[in-house]
Amino acid sequence: MPPFDVPEGDPFGPHNLPYGVFSRPGSETRTVGVRLGDHVLDAGAAALALSSPYATVLSRPTLNPLLAAGRTTWSDVRRALTAWLTVPSHQQTIAPYLHPLSSVTLHLPFEVADYVDFYASENHARNVGQIFRPDAADSLTPNWKHMPIGYHGRSGTVVVSGTEVVRPAGQRKP
């Protein structure tokens, strides 16, 4: 099916356009893209071809610069991408930058620095409390029911879905 002929009701029509990062076959270069039907638009290349002011944030190997740009830029970029894919006068210019989804490799779309996780269940909070305060009368801290407890999360295993992750299986002698 031609890239611009997305069937009515397709979850990846111009009303959605989810962001991602991909590389093309034989290339190590990662670029920002948006999905349209069964295709991926190289958003950076399209922005350069259309002399868009957003080419700088869309021509990067991760979404981090776009995410850091803030809500106004996000809204403006979204409007621009939607126009590029729906206004017929843009189609000839951006058609070469639409690639079949099946032909690209998807990558983690942003650099994960750190994250905060929360003890969301009382059982989780009590179990962790027993580890840190084994002699406490109540392992649940008094403030837990009024204010969530956050902790620094490990980002080393935030990977693209389907990536195999080797988990520790106990302690081993060197």
mmCIF file of C-alpha atoms in Angstrom:
data_model
loop_
_atom_site.group_PDB
_atom_site.id
_atom_site.type_symbol
_atom_site.label_atom_id
_atom_site.label_comp_id
_atom_site.label_asym_id
_atom_site.label_seq_id
_atom_site.Cartn_x
_atom_site.Cartn_y
_atom_site.Cartn_z
ATOM 1 C CA MET A 1 0.000 0.000 0.000
ATOM 2 C CA PRO A 2 1.396 3.481 -0.810
ATOM 3 C CA PRO A 3 2.580 5.269 2.357
ATOM 4 C CA PHE A 4 0.026 8.086 2.205
ATOM 5 C CA ASP A 5 -2.943 5.706 1.762
ATOM 6 C CA VAL A 6 -3.499 4.848 5.420
ATOM 7 C CA PRO A 7 -6.907 3.188 5.897
ATOM 8 C CA GLU A 8 -9.537 4.984 7.949
ATOM 9 C CA GLY A 9 -9.274 3.888 11.591
ATOM 10 C CA ASP A 10 -5.651 2.757 11.340
ATOM 11 C CA PRO A 11 -4.075 3.381 14.759
ATOM 12 C CA PHE A 12 -1.037 4.928 13.062
ATOM 13 C CA GLY A 13 -2.754 7.472 10.844
ATOM 14 C CA PRO A 14 -1.898 11.180 10.760
ATOM 15 C CA HIS A 15 -3.954 11.723 13.937
ATOM 16 C CA ASN A 16 -1.394 9.745 16.003
ATOM 17 C CA LEU A 17 2.177 9.770 14.567
ATOM 18 C CA PRO A 18 4.139 8.154 17.405
ATOM 19 C CA TYR A 19 7.790 9.153 17.648
ATOM 20 C CA GLY A 20 10.689 6.737 17.605
ATOM 21 C CA VAL A 21 14.314 6.385 16.587
ATOM 22 C CA PHE A 22 15.391 4.085 13.788
ATOM 23 C CA SER A 23 18.220 3.218 11.417
ATOM 24 C CA ARG A 24 18.004 2.043 7.841
ATOM 25 C CA PRO A 25 19.546 -1.209 6.574
ATOM 26 C CA GLY A 26 23.311 -0.990 6.233
ATOM 27 C CA SER A 27 23.516 2.238 8.210
ATOM 28 C CA GLU A 28 24.586 2.874 11.792
ATOM 29 C CA THR A 29 23.021 6.352 11.688
ATOM 30 C CA ARG A 30 20.071 6.708 14.038
ATOM 31 C CA THR A 31 17.407 9.273 13.307
ATOM 32 C CA VAL A 32 14.088 10.480 14.684
ATOM 33 C CA GLY A 33 11.052 9.166 12.887
ATOM 34 C CA VAL A 34 7.280 9.029 13.153
ATOM 35 C CA ARG A 35 5.121 6.115 12.135
ATOM 36 C CA LEU A 36 2.479 6.511 9.451
ATOM 37 C CA GLY A 37 0.633 3.279 8.750
ATOM 38 C CA ASP A 38 3.239 0.643 7.895
ATOM 39 C CA HIS A 39 5.930 3.246 7.181
ATOM 40 C CA VAL A 40 8.331 5.435 9.109
ATOM 41 C CA LEU A 41 8.972 9.034 8.126
ATOM 42 C CA ASP A 42 12.572 10.174 8.601
ATOM 43 C CA ALA A 43 11.479 13.356 10.365
ATOM 44 C CA GLY A 44 14.927 14.950 10.349
ATOM 45 C CA ALA A 45 15.481 14.435 6.624
ATOM 46 C CA ALA A 46 11.957 15.671 5.858
ATOM 47 C CA ALA A 47 12.513 18.756 8.034
ATOM 48 C CA LEU A 48 15.766 19.526 6.201
ATOM 49 C CA ALA A 49 14.116 19.028 2.799
ATOM 50 C CA LEU A 50 11.323 21.421 3.779
ATOM 51 C CA SER A 51 13.705 23.952 5.416
ATOM 52 C CA SER A 52 11.863 23.541 8.707
ATOM 53 C CA PRO A 53 13.081 25.438 11.783
ATOM 54 C CA TYR A 54 12.712 22.115 13.637
ATOM 55 C CA ALA A 55 15.357 20.318 11.584
ATOM 56 C CA THR A 56 17.856 20.750 14.435
ATOM 57 C CA VAL A 57 15.799 18.837 17.019
ATOM 58 C CA LEU A 58 14.543 16.247 14.517
ATOM 59 C CA SER A 59 17.959 15.481 12.987
ATOM 60 C CA ARG A 60 19.413 13.982 16.141
ATOM 61 C CA PRO A 61 20.068 10.337 17.076
ATOM 62 C CA THR A 62 17.681 10.498 20.063
ATOM 63 C CA LEU A 63 14.505 12.283 21.100
ATOM 64 C CA ASN A 64 16.304 14.003 24.003
ATOM 65 C CA PRO A 65 16.753 17.410 22.269
ATOM 66 C CA LEU A 66 13.090 17.442 21.227
ATOM 67 C CA LEU A 67 11.971 16.451 24.725
ATOM 68 C CA ALA A 68 14.153 19.185 26.242
ATOM 69 C CA ALA A 69 12.684 21.823 23.903
ATOM 70 C CA GLY A 70 9.403 22.014 25.815
ATOM 71 C CA ARG A 71 5.675 21.994 25.207
ATOM 72 C CA THR A 72 5.521 24.866 22.695
ATOM 73 C CA THR A 73 8.056 23.158 20.423
ATOM 74 C CA TRP A 74 6.311 19.793 20.854
ATOM 75 C CA SER A 75 3.017 21.304 19.706
ATOM 76 C CA ASP A 76 4.625 23.148 16.796
ATOM 77 C CA VAL A 77 6.538 20.069 15.626
ATOM 78 C CA ARG A 78 3.410 17.924 15.847
ATOM 79 C CA ARG A 79 1.466 20.433 13.706
ATOM 80 C CA ALA A 80 4.308 20.553 11.171
ATOM 81 C CA LEU A 81 4.582 16.759 10.917
ATOM 82 C CA THR A 82 0.831 16.416 10.478
ATOM 83 C CA ALA A 83 0.875 19.023 7.706
ATOM 84 C CA TRP A 84 3.816 17.377 5.947
ATOM 85 C CA LEU A 85 1.916 14.092 5.852
ATOM 86 C CA THR A 86 -1.559 15.414 4.993
ATOM 87 C CA VAL A 87 -1.099 18.468 2.753
ATOM 88 C CA PRO A 88 -0.791 17.139 -0.824
ATOM 89 C CA SER A 89 1.778 19.775 -1.849
ATOM 90 C CA HIS A 90 4.318 18.271 0.627
ATOM 91 C CA GLN A 91 3.884 14.650 -0.426
ATOM 92 C CA GLN A 92 6.275 14.666 -3.363
ATOM 93 C CA THR A 93 9.007 16.252 -1.222
ATOM 94 C CA ILE A 94 8.714 13.876 1.725
ATOM 95 C CA ALA A 95 7.853 10.629 -0.119
ATOM 96 C CA PRO A 96 11.550 9.629 -0.411
ATOM 97 C CA TYR A 97 11.843 9.849 3.388
ATOM 98 C CA LEU A 98 9.087 7.309 4.084
ATOM 99 C CA HIS A 99 10.533 3.836 4.683
ATOM 100 C CA PRO A 100 8.679 0.547 5.172
ATOM 101 C CA LEU A 101 8.574 -0.247 8.889
ATOM 102 C CA SER A 102 9.638 -3.817 8.118
ATOM 103 C CA SER A 103 12.912 -2.554 6.598
ATOM 104 C CA VAL A 104 14.164 -0.437 9.516
ATOM 105 C CA THR A 105 15.704 -1.216 12.894
ATOM 106 C CA LEU A 106 14.108 0.460 15.894
ATOM 107 C CA HIS A 107 16.265 1.742 18.754
ATOM 108 C CA LEU A 108 15.700 3.078 22.249
ATOM 109 C CA PRO A 109 14.329 6.541 21.427
ATOM 110 C CA PHE A 110 15.958 8.485 24.266
ATOM 111 C CA GLU A 111 18.945 8.321 26.570
ATOM 112 C CA VAL A 112 17.783 7.162 29.967
ATOM 113 C CA ALA A 113 19.668 8.951 32.719
ATOM 114 C CA ASP A 114 17.827 8.189 35.933
ATOM 115 C CA TYR A 115 14.307 7.663 37.061
ATOM 116 C CA VAL A 116 12.342 7.628 40.283
ATOM 117 C CA ASP A 117 10.154 4.717 41.239
ATOM 118 C CA PHE A 118 7.640 4.623 44.076
ATOM 119 C CA TYR A 119 6.536 2.033 46.609
ATOM 120 C CA ALA A 120 3.024 1.934 45.211
ATOM 121 C CA SER A 121 1.645 -1.022 47.172
ATOM 122 C CA GLU A 122 1.527 -1.342 50.926
ATOM 123 C CA ASN A 123 2.942 -4.874 50.716
ATOM 124 C CA HIS A 124 5.933 -3.626 48.744
ATOM 125 C CA ALA A 125 6.520 -0.785 51.205
ATOM 126 C CA ARG A 126 6.260 -3.158 54.217
ATOM 127 C CA ASN A 127 8.599 -5.737 52.687
ATOM 128 C CA VAL A 128 11.234 -3.127 51.895
ATOM 129 C CA GLY A 129 10.747 -1.641 55.373
ATOM 130 C CA GLN A 130 11.501 -5.052 56.906
ATOM 131 C CA ILE A 131 14.774 -5.159 54.987
ATOM 132 C CA PHE A 132 15.863 -1.659 56.065
ATOM 133 C CA ARG A 133 14.328 -1.690 59.570
ATOM 134 C CA PRO A 134 14.196 -5.348 60.698
ATOM 135 C CA ASP A 135 13.711 -4.463 64.370
ATOM 136 C CA ALA A 136 11.000 -1.829 63.885
ATOM 137 C CA ALA A 137 7.600 -2.457 65.491
ATOM 138 C CA ASP A 138 5.978 -1.474 62.193
ATOM 139 C CA SER A 139 8.057 -1.769 59.050
ATOM 140 C CA LEU A 140 5.754 0.688 57.232
ATOM 141 C CA THR A 141 6.986 4.245 57.737
ATOM 142 C CA PRO A 142 4.400 6.537 59.341
ATOM 143 C CA ASN A 143 4.257 8.875 56.342
ATOM 144 C CA TRP A 144 3.730 6.192 53.678
ATOM 145 C CA LYS A 145 -0.085 6.477 53.663
ATOM 146 C CA HIS A 146 0.116 10.263 53.274
ATOM 147 C CA MET A 147 3.080 10.754 50.955
ATOM 148 C CA PRO A 148 4.559 8.221 48.543
ATOM 149 C CA ILE A 149 8.112 7.049 49.070
ATOM 150 C CA GLY A 150 10.269 7.430 45.983
ATOM 151 C CA TYR A 151 13.625 5.863 45.330
ATOM 152 C CA HIS A 152 16.293 6.149 42.688
ATOM 153 C CA GLY A 153 15.742 3.557 39.988
ATOM 154 C CA ARG A 154 18.340 1.683 37.999
ATOM 155 C CA SER A 155 18.253 2.610 34.335
ATOM 156 C CA GLY A 156 20.679 -0.024 33.067
ATOM 157 C CA THR A 157 17.916 -2.360 31.953
ATOM 158 C CA VAL A 158 15.698 0.161 30.173
ATOM 159 C CA VAL A 159 15.952 -1.249 26.656
ATOM 160 C CA VAL A 160 13.907 -1.627 23.472
ATOM 161 C CA SER A 161 11.142 -4.224 23.830
ATOM 162 C CA GLY A 162 12.312 -7.664 22.844
ATOM 163 C CA THR A 163 15.950 -7.056 23.826
ATOM 164 C CA GLU A 164 17.272 -9.924 25.894
ATOM 165 C CA VAL A 165 18.348 -8.881 29.383
ATOM 166 C CA VAL A 166 20.563 -11.173 31.472
ATOM 167 C CA ARG A 167 19.372 -11.038 35.072
ATOM 168 C CA PRO A 168 21.557 -12.032 38.026
ATOM 169 C CA ALA A 169 20.918 -15.590 39.178
ATOM 170 C CA GLY A 170 22.558 -15.557 42.599
ATOM 171 C CA GLN A 171 26.128 -14.998 43.629
ATOM 172 C CA ARG A 172 28.993 -16.750 41.893
ATOM 173 C CA LYS A 173 32.584 -17.305 42.869
ATOM 174 C CA PRO A 174 35.106 -15.434 40.715
#
